[in-house]
Coordinates of C-alpha atoms in Angstrom, one line a residue:
M1 CA 127.7 80.9 137.6
A2 CA 124.7 82.7 136.3
P3 CA 123.5 81.8 132.8
A4 CA 124.5 84.2 130.0
Q5 CA 121.9 86.9 129.3
R6 CA 121.7 89.4 126.4
C7 CA 120.9 93.1 126.9
P8 CA 119.2 94.5 123.8
L9 CA 120.0 98.1 124.8
C10 CA 123.7 97.6 125.3
R11 CA 124.0 94.9 122.7
Q12 CA 126.2 92.7 124.8
T13 CA 126.1 89.4 126.7
F14 CA 126.6 89.5 130.4
F15 CA 127.0 86.9 133.1
C16 CA 126.5 89.0 136.2
G17 CA 122.7 88.2 136.6
R18 CA 120.5 91.2 137.3
G19 CA 123.5 93.4 138.2
H20 CA 124.0 94.6 134.7
V21 CA 120.9 96.8 134.7
Y22 CA 122.4 98.9 137.6
S23 CA 125.7 99.6 135.6
R24 CA 126.5 103.1 134.4
K25 CA 126.7 101.9 130.8
H26 CA 123.3 100.3 130.8
Q27 CA 121.7 103.3 132.5
R28 CA 123.3 105.7 130.0
Q29 CA 122.2 103.5 127.0
L30 CA 118.7 103.4 128.5
K31 CA 118.5 107.1 129.0
E32 CA 119.7 107.8 125.4
A33 CA 117.2 105.3 123.9
L34 CA 114.3 106.9 125.8
E35 CA 115.4 110.4 124.8
R36 CA 115.4 109.3 121.1
L37 CA 111.8 108.1 121.4
L38 CA 110.5 110.9 123.6
P39 CA 110.2 113.6 120.8
Q40 CA 107.9 111.4 118.8
V41 CA 105.8 110.6 121.9
E42 CA 105.6 114.3 122.8
A43 CA 104.5 115.3 119.3
A44 CA 101.9 112.6 119.4
R45 CA 100.6 113.9 122.8
K46 CA 100.3 117.4 121.3
A47 CA 98.1 115.9 118.6
I48 CA 95.6 114.8 121.2
R49 CA 94.6 118.4 121.9
A50 CA 94.1 119.2 118.2
A51 CA 93.9 116.4 115.7
Q52 CA 95.6 117.1 112.4
V53 CA 94.1 115.5 109.4
E54 CA 96.0 115.8 106.1
R55 CA 95.7 114.4 102.6
Y56 CA 97.5 111.1 102.3
V57 CA 101.0 111.0 101.0
P58 CA 103.3 107.9 100.9
E59 CA 105.5 109.5 103.7
H60 CA 102.6 108.8 106.1
E61 CA 103.4 105.1 106.0
R62 CA 106.4 105.7 108.2
C63 CA 106.9 103.5 111.2
C64 CA 108.7 104.0 114.5
W65 CA 110.2 101.5 117.0
C66 CA 108.5 101.1 120.3
L67 CA 111.3 100.5 122.7
C68 CA 109.0 99.2 125.5
C69 CA 107.2 96.6 123.3
G70 CA 110.1 95.8 121.0
C71 CA 107.9 96.2 117.9
E72 CA 107.4 98.5 114.9
V73 CA 104.4 100.9 115.1
R74 CA 102.9 102.9 112.3
E75 CA 103.2 106.5 113.3
H76 CA 100.2 107.9 111.4
L77 CA 96.7 106.5 110.8
S78 CA 95.4 106.6 107.2
H79 CA 91.8 106.0 105.9
G80 CA 91.3 106.3 102.2
N81 CA 93.1 109.5 101.1
L82 CA 93.2 111.1 104.5
T83 CA 95.7 110.7 107.4
V84 CA 95.4 111.5 111.1
L85 CA 98.9 112.5 112.1
Y86 CA 100.3 110.4 115.0
G87 CA 97.0 108.5 115.1
G88 CA 98.8 105.1 114.9
L89 CA 101.4 105.9 117.5
L90 CA 98.7 107.2 119.9
E91 CA 96.6 104.1 119.3
H92 CA 99.6 102.0 120.3
L93 CA 100.5 104.1 123.3
A94 CA 96.9 103.8 124.6
S95 CA 96.7 100.0 124.2
P96 CA 96.7 97.7 127.2
E97 CA 99.4 95.6 125.6
H98 CA 101.7 98.7 125.5
K99 CA 100.9 99.5 129.1
K100 CA 101.8 96.0 130.2
A101 CA 105.0 95.9 128.1
T102 CA 106.0 99.4 129.5
N103 CA 105.5 98.2 133.1
K104 CA 107.7 95.1 132.3
F105 CA 110.3 97.2 130.5
W106 CA 110.6 99.7 133.3
W107 CA 110.9 96.9 135.9
E108 CA 113.5 94.9 134.0
N109 CA 115.6 98.0 133.1
K110 CA 115.3 100.0 136.3
A111 CA 114.3 103.1 134.4
E112 CA 113.3 106.4 136.1
V113 CA 109.7 105.9 137.4
Q114 CA 108.9 109.6 136.8
M115 CA 109.5 109.1 133.0
K116 CA 107.1 106.2 132.6
E117 CA 104.0 108.3 132.4
K118 CA 105.4 110.2 129.5
F119 CA 105.3 107.0 127.4
L120 CA 101.7 106.1 128.3
V121 CA 98.4 107.5 126.9
T122 CA 95.1 106.9 128.7
P123 CA 92.3 105.4 126.7
Q124 CA 90.3 108.5 127.5
D125 CA 92.9 110.8 125.8
Y126 CA 92.9 108.5 122.7
A127 CA 89.1 108.6 122.6
R128 CA 89.3 112.4 122.6
L129 CA 91.6 112.3 119.6
C130 CA 89.2 109.9 117.8
G131 CA 86.2 112.2 118.5
S132 CA 88.0 115.3 117.3
S133 CA 89.5 113.6 114.2
A134 CA 86.1 111.9 113.3
S135 CA 84.3 115.2 113.4
F136 CA 87.2 116.7 111.3
F137 CA 86.8 113.8 108.8
K138 CA 83.1 114.5 108.5
L139 CA 83.7 118.2 107.9
L140 CA 86.3 117.5 105.3
Q141 CA 84.0 115.1 103.4
I142 CA 81.2 117.7 103.4
S143 CA 83.5 120.4 102.2
K144 CA 84.7 118.2 99.3
K145 CA 81.1 117.6 98.2
I146 CA 80.2 121.3 98.4
F147 CA 83.4 122.6 96.6
K148 CA 83.5 120.0 93.8

């Protein structure tokens, strides 16, 4: 008999070895979990094109759960009294650790291969965000000095 294993998505213990990941219940739970995370990832991807920098408010300390890595990630990146929206999430999605954990998660849970790319961000895209937000930070600092 196979040793007992625990599925964090279904929150149940199973004894059928690898067969559980092919079950309808597991695939449904997996799809629902990925669909809950997808809107945050899509909003973060939109932020790559045009970085949004706002004045810091305590709400920007919000975290989200990365299903692939199994850890909490800060959604926004703050520096002083300014915040880059979705900067923290994009930084995480572009990390090599996230890519490795995503590959492992997809393999272990037999998720749809087409969806995997939606949960990854290339380091080049993240660098583009950093470049646009850095220039925005500089403009904001200059405008503060001028309009004091």
